[in-house]
Coordinates of N, CA and C in Angstrom, one line a residue:
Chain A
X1473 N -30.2 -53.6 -5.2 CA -30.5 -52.4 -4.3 C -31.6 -51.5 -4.9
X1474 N -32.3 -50.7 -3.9 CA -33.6 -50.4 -4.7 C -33.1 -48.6 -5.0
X1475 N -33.6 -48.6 -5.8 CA -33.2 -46.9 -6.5 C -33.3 -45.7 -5.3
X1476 N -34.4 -46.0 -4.6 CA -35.1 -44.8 -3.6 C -35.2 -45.9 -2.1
X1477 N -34.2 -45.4 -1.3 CA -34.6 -46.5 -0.2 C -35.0 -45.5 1.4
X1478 N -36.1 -45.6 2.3 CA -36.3 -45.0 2.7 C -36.6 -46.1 4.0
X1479 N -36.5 -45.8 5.5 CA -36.5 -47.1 6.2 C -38.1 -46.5 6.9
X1480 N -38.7 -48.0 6.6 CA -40.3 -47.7 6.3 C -40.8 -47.7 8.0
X1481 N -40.0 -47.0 8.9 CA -40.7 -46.9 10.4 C -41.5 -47.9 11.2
X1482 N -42.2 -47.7 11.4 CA -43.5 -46.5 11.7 C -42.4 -46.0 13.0
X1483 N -42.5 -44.8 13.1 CA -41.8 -43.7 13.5 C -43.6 -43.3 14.5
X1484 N -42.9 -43.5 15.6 CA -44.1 -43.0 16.8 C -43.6 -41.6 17.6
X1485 N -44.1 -40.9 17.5 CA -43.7 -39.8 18.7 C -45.1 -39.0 18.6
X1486 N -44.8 -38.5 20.3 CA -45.9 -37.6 20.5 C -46.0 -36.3 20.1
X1487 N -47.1 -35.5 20.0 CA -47.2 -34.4 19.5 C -46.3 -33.0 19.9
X1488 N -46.0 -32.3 19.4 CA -44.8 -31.4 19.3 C -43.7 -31.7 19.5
X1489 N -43.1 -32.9 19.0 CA -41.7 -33.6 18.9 C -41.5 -33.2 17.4
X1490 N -40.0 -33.4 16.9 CA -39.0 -33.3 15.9 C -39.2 -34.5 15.6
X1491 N -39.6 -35.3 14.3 CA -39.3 -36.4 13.8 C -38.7 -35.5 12.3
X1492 N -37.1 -36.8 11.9 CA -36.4 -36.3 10.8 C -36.7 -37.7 10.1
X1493 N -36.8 -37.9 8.8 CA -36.8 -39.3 7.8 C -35.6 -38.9 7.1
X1494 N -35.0 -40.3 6.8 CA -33.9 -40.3 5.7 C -34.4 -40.8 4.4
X1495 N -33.6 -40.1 3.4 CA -33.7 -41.3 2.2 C -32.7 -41.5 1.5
X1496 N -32.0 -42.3 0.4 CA -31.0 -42.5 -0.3 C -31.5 -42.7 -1.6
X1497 N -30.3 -42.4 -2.3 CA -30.9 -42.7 -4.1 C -29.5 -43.2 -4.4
X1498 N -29.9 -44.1 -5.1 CA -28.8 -44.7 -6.3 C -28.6 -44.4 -7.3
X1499 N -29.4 -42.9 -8.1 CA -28.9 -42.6 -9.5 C -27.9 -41.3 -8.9
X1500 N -26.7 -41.1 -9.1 CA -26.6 -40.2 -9.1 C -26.7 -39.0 -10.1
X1501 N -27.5 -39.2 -11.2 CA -28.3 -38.3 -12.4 C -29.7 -37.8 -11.8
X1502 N -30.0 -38.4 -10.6 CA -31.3 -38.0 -10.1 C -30.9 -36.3 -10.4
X1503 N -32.0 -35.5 -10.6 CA -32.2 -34.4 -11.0 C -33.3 -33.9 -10.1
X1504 N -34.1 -34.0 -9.6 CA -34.9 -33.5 -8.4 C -35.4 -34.4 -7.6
X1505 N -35.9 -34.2 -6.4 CA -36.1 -34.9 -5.5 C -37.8 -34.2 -4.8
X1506 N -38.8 -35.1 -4.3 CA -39.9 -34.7 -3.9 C -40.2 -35.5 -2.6
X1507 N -41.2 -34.7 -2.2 CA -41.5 -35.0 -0.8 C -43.0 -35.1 -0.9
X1508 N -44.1 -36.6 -0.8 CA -44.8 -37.0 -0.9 C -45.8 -37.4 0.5
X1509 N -47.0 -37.0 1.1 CA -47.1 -37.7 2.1 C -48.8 -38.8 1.5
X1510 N -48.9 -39.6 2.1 CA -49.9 -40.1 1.6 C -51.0 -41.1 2.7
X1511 N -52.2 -40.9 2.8 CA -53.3 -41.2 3.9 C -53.5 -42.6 3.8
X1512 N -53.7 -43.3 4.6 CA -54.3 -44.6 4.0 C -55.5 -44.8 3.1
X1513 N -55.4 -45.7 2.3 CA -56.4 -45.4 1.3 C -56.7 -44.3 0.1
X1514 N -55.4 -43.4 0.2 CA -55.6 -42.3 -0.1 C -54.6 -42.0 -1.4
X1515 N -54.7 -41.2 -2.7 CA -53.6 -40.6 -3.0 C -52.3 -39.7 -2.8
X1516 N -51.5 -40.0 -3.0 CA -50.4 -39.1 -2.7 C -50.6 -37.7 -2.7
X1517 N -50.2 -36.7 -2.0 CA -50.3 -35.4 -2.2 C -49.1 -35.0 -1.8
X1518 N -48.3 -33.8 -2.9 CA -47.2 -33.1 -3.3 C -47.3 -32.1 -1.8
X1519 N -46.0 -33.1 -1.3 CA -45.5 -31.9 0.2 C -44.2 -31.1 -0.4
X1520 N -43.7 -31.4 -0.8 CA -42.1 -30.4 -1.4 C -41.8 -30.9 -2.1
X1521 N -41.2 -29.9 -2.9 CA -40.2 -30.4 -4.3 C -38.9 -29.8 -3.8
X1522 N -37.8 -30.6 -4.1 CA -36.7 -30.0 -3.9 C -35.5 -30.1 -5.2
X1523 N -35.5 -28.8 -5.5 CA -34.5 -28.9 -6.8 C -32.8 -28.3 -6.7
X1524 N -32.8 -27.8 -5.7 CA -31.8 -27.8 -5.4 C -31.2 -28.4 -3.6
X1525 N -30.2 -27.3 -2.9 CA -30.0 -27.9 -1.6 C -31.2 -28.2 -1.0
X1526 N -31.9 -27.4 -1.0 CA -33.2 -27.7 0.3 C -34.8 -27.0 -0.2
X1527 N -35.1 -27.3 0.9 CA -36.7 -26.2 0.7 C -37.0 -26.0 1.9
X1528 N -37.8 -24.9 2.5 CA -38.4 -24.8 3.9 C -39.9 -24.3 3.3
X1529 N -41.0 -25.0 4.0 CA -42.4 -24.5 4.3 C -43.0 -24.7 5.7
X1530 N -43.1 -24.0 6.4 CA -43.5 -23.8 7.2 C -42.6 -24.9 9.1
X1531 N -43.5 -25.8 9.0 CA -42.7 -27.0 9.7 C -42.1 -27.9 9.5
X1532 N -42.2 -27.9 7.8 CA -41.4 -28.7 7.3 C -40.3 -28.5 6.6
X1533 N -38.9 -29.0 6.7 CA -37.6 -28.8 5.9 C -37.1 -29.7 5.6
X1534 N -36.7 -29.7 4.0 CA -36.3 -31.0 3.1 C -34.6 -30.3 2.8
X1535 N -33.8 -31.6 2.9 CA -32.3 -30.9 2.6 C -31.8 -32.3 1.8
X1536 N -31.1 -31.8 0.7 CA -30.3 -32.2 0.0 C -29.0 -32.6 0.2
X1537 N -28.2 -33.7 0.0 CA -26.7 -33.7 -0.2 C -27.2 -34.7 -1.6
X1538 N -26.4 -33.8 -2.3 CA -26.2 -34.6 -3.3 C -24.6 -35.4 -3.3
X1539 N -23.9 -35.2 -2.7 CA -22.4 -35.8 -2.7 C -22.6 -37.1 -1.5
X1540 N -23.4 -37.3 -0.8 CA -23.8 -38.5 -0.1 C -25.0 -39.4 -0.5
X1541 N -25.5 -37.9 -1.7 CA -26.9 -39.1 -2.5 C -28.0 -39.3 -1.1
X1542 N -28.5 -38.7 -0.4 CA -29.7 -38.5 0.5 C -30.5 -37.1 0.8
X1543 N -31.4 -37.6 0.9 CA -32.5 -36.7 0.7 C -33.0 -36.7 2.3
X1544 N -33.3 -35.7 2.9 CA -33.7 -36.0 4.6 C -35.4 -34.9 4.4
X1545 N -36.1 -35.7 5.4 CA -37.4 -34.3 5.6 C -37.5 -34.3 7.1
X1546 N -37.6 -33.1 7.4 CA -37.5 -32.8 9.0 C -39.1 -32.0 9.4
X1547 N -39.6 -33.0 10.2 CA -41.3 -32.6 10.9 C -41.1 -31.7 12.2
X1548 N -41.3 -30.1 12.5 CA -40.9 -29.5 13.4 C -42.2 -29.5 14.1
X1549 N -42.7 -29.3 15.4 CA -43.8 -29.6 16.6 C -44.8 -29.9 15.6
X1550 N -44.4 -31.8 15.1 CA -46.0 -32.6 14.5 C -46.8 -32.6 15.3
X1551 N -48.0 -32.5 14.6 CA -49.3 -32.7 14.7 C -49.9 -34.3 15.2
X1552 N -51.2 -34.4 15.5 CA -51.5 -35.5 15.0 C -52.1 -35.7 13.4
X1553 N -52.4 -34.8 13.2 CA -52.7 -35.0 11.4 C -51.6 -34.6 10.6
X1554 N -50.4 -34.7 11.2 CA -49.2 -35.5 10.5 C -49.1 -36.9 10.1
X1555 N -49.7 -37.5 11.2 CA -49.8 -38.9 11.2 C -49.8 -39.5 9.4
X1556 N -49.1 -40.5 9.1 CA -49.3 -40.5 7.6 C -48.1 -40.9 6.9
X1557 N -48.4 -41.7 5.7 CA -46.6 -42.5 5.2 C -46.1 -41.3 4.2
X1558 N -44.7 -41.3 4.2 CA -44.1 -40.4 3.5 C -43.3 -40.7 2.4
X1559 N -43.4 -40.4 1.6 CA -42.8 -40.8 0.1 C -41.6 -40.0 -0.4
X1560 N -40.7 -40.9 -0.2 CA -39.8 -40.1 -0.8 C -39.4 -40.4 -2.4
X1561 N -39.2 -39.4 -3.3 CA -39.1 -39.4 -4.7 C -38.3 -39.1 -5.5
X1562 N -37.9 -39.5 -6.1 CA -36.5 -38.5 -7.2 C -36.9 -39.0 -8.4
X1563 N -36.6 -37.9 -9.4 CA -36.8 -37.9 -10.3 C -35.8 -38.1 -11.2
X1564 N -35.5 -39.4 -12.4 CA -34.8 -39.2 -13.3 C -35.1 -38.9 -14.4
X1565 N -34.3 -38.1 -14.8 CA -34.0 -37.3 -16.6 C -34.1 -38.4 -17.4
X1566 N -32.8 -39.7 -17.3 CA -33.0 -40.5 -18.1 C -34.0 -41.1 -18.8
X1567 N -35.2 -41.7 -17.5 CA -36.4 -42.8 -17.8 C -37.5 -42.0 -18.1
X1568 N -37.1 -40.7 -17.3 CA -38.3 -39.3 -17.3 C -39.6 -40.0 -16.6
X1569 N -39.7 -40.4 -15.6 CA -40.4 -40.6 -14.8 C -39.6 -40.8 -13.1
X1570 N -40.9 -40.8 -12.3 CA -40.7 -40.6 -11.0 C -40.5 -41.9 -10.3
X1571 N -39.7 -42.0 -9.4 CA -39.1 -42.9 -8.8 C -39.5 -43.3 -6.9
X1572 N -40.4 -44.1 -6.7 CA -41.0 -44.0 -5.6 C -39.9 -45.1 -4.7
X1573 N -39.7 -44.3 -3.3 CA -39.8 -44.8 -2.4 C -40.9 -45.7 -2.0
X1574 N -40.4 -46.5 -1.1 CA -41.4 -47.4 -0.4 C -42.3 -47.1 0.6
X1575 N -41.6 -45.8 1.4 CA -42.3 -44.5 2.2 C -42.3 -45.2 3.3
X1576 N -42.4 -44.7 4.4 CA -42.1 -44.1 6.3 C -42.9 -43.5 6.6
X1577 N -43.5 -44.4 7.3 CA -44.8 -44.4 8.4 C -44.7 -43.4 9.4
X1578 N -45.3 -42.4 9.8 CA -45.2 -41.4 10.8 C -46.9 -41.7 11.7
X1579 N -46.4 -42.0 13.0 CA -48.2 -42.2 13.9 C -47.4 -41.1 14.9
X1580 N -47.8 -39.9 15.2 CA -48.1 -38.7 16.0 C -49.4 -39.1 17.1
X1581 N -49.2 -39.5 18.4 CA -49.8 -39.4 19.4 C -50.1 -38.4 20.5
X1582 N -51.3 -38.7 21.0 CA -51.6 -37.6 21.6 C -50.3 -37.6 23.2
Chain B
X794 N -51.9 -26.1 -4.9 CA -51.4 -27.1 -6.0 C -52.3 -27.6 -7.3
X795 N -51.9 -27.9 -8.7 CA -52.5 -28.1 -9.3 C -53.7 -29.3 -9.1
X796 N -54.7 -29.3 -9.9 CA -56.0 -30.5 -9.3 C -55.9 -31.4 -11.0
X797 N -56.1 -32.5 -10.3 CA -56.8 -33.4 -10.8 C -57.8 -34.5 -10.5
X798 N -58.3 -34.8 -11.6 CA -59.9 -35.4 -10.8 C -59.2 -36.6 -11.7
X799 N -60.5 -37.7 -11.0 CA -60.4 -39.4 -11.5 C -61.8 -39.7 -11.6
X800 N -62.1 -40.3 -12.2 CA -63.7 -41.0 -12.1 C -63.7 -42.1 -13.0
X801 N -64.2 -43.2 -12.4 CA -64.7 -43.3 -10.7 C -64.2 -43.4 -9.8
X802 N -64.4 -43.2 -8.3 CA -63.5 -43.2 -7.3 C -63.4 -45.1 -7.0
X803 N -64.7 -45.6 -7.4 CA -64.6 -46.7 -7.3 C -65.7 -47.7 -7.7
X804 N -65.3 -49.0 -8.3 CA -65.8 -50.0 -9.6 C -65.5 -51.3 -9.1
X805 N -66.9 -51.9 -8.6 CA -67.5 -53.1 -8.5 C -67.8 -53.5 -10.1
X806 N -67.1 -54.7 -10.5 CA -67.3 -55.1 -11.8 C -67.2 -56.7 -11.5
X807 N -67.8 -56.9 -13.1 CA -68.0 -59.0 -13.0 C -66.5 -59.3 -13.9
X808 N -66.4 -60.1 -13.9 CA -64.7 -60.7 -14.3 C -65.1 -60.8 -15.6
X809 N -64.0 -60.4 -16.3 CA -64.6 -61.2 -17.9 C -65.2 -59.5 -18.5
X810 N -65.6 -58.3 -17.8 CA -66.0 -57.3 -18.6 C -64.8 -56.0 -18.0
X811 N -64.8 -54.6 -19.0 CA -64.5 -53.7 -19.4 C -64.4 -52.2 -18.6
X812 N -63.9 -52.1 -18.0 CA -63.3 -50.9 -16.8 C -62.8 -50.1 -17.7
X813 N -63.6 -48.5 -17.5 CA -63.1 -47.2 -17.9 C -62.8 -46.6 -16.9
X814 N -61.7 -46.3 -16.7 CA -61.0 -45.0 -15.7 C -60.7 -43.6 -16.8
X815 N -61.7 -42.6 -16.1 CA -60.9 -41.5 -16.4 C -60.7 -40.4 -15.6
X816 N -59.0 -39.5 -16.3 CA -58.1 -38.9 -15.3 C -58.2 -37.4 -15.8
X817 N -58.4 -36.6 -15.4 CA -58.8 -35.2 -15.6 C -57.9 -34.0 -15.4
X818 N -57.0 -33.7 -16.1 CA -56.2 -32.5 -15.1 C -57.2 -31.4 -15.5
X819 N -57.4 -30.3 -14.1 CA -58.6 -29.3 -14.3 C -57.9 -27.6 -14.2
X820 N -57.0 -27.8 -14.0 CA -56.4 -26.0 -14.2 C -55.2 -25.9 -14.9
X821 N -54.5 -27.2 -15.6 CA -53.4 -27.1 -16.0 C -53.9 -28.0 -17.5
X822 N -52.5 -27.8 -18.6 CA -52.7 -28.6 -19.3 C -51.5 -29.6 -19.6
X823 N -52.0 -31.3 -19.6 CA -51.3 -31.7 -19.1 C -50.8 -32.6 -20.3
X824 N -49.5 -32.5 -21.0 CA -49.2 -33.4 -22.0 C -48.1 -35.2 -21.8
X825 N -47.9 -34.7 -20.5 CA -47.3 -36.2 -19.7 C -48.8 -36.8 -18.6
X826 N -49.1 -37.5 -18.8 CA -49.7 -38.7 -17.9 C -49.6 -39.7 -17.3
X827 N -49.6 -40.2 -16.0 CA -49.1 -41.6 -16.0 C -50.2 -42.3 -15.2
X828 N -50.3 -43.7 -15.5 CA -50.8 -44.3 -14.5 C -50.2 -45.5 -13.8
X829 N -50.7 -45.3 -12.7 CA -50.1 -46.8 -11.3 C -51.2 -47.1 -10.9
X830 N -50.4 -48.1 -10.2 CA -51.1 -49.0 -9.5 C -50.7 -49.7 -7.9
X831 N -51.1 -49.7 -7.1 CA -50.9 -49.9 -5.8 C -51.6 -50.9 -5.0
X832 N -51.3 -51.6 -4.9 CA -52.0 -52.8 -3.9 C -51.2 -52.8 -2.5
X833 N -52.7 -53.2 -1.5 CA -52.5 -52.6 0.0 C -50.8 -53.1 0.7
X834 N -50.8 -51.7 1.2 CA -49.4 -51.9 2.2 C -47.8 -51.6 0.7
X835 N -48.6 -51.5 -0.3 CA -47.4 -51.6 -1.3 C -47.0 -50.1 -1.7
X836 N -45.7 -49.7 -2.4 CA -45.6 -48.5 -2.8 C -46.1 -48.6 -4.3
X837 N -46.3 -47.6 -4.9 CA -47.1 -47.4 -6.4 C -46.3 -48.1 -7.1
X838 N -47.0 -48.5 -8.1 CA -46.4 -48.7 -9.1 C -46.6 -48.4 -10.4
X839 N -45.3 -48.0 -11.1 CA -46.1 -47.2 -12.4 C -46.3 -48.3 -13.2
X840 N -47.7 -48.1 -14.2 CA -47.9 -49.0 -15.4 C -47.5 -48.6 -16.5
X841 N -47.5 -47.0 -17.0 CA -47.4 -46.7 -18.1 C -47.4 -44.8 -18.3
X842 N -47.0 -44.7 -19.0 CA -46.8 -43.1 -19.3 C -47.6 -42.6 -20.6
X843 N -48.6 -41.5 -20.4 CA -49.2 -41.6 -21.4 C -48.9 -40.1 -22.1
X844 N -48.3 -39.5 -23.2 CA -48.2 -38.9 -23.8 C -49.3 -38.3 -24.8
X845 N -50.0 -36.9 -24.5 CA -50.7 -37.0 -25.3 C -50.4 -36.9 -26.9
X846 N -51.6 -37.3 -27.6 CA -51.4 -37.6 -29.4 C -50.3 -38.8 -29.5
X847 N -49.8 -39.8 -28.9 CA -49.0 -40.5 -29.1 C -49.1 -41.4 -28.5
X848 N -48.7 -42.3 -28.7 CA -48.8 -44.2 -28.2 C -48.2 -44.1 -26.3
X849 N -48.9 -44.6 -25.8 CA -48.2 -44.8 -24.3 C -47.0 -45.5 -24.3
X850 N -46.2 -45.5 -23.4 CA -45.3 -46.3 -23.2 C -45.3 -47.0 -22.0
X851 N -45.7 -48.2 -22.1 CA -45.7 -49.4 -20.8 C -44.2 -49.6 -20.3
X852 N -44.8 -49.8 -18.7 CA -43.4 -50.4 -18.1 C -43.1 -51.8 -18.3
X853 N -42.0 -52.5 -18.1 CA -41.8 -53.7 -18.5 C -42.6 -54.7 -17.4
X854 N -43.6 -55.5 -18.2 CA -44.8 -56.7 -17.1 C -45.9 -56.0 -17.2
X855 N -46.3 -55.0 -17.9 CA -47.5 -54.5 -18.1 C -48.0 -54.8 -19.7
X856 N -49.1 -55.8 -19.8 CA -49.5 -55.5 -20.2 C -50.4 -54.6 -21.4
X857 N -50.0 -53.9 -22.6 CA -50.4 -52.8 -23.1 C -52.0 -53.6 -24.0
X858 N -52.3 -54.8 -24.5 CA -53.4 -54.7 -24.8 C -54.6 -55.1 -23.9
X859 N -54.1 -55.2 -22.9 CA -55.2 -55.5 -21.5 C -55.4 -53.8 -21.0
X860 N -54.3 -53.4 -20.4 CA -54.6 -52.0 -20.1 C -54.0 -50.9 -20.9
X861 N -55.6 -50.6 -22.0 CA -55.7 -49.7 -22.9 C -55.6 -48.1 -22.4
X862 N -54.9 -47.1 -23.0 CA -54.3 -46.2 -22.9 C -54.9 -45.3 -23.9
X863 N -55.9 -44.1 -23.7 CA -55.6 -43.2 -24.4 C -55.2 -41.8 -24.1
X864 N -54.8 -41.1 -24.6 CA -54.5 -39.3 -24.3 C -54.5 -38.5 -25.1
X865 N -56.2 -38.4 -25.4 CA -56.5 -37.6 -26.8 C -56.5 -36.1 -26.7
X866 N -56.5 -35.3 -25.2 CA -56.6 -34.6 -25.2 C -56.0 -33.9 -24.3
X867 N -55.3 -32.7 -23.8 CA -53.9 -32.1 -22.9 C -54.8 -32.6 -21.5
X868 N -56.0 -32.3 -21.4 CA -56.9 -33.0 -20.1 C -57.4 -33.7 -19.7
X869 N -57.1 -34.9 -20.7 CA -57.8 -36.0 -20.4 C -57.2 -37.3 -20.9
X870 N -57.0 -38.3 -19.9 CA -56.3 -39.2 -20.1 C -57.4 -40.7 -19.4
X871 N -57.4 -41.7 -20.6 CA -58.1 -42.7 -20.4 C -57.2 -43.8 -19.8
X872 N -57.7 -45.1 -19.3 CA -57.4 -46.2 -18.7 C -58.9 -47.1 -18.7
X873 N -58.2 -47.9 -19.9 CA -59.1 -49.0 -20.1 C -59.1 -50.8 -19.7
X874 N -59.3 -51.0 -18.3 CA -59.4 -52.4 -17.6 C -59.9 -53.7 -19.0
X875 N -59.4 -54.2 -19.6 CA -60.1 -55.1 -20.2 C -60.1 -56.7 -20.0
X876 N -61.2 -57.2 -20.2 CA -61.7 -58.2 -19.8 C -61.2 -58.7 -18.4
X877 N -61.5 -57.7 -17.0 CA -61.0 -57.3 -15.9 C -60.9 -58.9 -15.4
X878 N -59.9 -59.7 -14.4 CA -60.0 -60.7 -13.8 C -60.0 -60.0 -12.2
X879 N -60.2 -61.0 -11.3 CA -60.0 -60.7 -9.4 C -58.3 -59.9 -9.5
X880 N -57.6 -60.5 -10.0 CA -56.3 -60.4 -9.9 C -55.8 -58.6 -10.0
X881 N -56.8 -58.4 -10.8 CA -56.6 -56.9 -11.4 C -57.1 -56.0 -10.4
X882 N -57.6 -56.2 -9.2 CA -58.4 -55.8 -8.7 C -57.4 -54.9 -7.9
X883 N -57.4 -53.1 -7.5 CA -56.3 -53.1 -6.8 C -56.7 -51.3 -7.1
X884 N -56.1 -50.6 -6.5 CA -56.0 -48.8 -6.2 C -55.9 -48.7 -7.5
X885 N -55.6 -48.1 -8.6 CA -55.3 -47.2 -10.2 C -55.2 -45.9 -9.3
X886 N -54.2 -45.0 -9.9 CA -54.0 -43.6 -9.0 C -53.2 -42.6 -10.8
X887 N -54.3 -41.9 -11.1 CA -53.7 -41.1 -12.6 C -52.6 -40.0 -12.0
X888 N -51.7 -39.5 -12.6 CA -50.6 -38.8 -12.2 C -50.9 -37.9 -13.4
X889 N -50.8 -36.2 -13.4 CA -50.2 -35.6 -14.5 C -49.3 -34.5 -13.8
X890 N -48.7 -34.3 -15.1 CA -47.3 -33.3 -15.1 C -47.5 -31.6 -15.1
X891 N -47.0 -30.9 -14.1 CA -47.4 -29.6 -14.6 C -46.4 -28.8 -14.6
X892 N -45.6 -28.6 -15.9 CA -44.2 -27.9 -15.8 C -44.8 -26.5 -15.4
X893 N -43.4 -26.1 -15.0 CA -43.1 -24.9 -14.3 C -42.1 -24.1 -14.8
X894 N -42.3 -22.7 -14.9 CA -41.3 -21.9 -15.1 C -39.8 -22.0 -14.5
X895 N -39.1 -22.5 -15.9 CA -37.2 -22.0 -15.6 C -37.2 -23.9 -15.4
X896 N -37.8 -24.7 -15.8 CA -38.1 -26.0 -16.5 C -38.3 -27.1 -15.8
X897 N -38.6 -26.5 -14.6 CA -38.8 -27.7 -13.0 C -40.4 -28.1 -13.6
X898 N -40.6 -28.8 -13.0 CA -42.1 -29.6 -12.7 C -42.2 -30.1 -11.6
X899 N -43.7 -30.3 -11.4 CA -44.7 -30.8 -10.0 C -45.4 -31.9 -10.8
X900 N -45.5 -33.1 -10.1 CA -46.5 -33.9 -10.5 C -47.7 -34.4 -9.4
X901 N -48.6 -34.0 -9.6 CA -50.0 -34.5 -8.8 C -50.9 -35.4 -9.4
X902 N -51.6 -36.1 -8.2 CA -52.5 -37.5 -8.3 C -53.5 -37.1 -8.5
X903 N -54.2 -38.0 -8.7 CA -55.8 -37.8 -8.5 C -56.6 -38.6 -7.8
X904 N -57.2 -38.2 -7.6 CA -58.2 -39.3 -5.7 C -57.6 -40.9 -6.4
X905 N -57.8 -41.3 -7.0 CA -57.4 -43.1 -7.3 C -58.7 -43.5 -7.4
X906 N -58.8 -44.9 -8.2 CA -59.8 -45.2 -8.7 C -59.7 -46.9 -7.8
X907 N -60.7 -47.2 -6.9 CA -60.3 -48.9 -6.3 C -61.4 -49.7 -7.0
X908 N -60.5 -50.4 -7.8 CA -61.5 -51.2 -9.0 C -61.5 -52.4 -7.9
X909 N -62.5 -53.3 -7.9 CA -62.9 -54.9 -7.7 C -63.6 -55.9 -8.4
X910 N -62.9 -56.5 -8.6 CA -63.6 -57.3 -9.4 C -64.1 -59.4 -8.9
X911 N -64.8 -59.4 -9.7 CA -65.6 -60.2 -8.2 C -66.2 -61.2 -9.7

């Protein structure tokens, strides 16, 4: 079973729709959790960190359970330059390094 | 968000010679480093963690005297391709750490470096 498992879509919806992603972790030591989106071709860039229940920025909200071990990010009226794979991450204390999901394809049409 | 730079963004090389990547954090100072590696459609993968003033630590199937490691300085972290084959050929993406007050951290990329080797 993979540490960070995320179901890798592609997740199609048109623009100003609700798309939610799931993720799951198998450490339950994971100590924070991050929310990655990344371009094709591109490096990753830091969309949320979530260190505790949740975080909210703007259209985006990341929620925690830690007693079911999943990590969810909720896309409120996407864009098309949402379009883009999402990485979900947790971080363990033990190995002290970050833990990548496989990441979830989001295509936002016109 | 904190920046960091990479250079080069990208390295056409002959098989058989010596690839320098370097990783830059530019407003923070960064004493955790890491580098991965990604090949197309794949998720990253880490190669190694580079601590500066101290020996890297490789993941297990990497490599440590092929891909050379330095982090001599809180800003600057090297990645040395040696005697590069086709096989090696593939995204490098430097990572550094930038703690935060009350002991959380953020970790950011840097553009990635798409080496080829030919």
């Amino acid at each position: 079973r993979k540490e960070v498992e995320q179901d890798p879509g592609p997740f199609n919806v048109p623009e100003g729709a609700t798309v939610a992603f799931n993720c799951t972790y198998s450490n339950s030591a994971s100590q924070s959790f991050f929310w990655y989106r990344q371009d094709c071709r591109k490096e990753p860039k830091l969309l949320m960190s979530v260190y505790s229940s949740g975080n909210e920025d703007g259209r985006f909200t990341a929620q925690l359970n830690r007693a079911s071990q999943y990590i969810s990010l909720l896309i409120r009226d996407s864009k098309l330059s949402d379009s883009a794979t999402y990485l979900c991450v947790a971080f363990s204390g033990g190995y002290n390094k970050l833990i990548f999901g496989a990441g979830t394809r989001l295509a936002v049409h016109p | 968000g904190a920046v960091v730079s990479q250079h080069p963004s990208w390295v056409i090389c002959k098989s058989g010679t010596s690839v320098k990547i370097e990783c830059r954090s530019l407003d923070f100072q960064a004493t955790t480093m890491f580098w991965y590696r990604q090949f197309p459609k794949q998720s990253l993968m880490l190669m190694a963690t580079s601590n500066e003033g101290s020996k890297a630590t490789y993941e297990q199937g990497v490599e440590k005297d092929k891909f050379l490691i330095n982090h001599a300085s809180l800003t600057l972290s090297t990645l040395t391709v040696t005697s590069a084959h086709p096989e090696d050929s593939s995204f490098y993406i430097c990572s550094a750490r930038d703690y935060l007050a009350g002991g959380n951290y953020e970790q950011y990329f840097g553009p990635g470096t798409r080496l080829t080797v030919t």
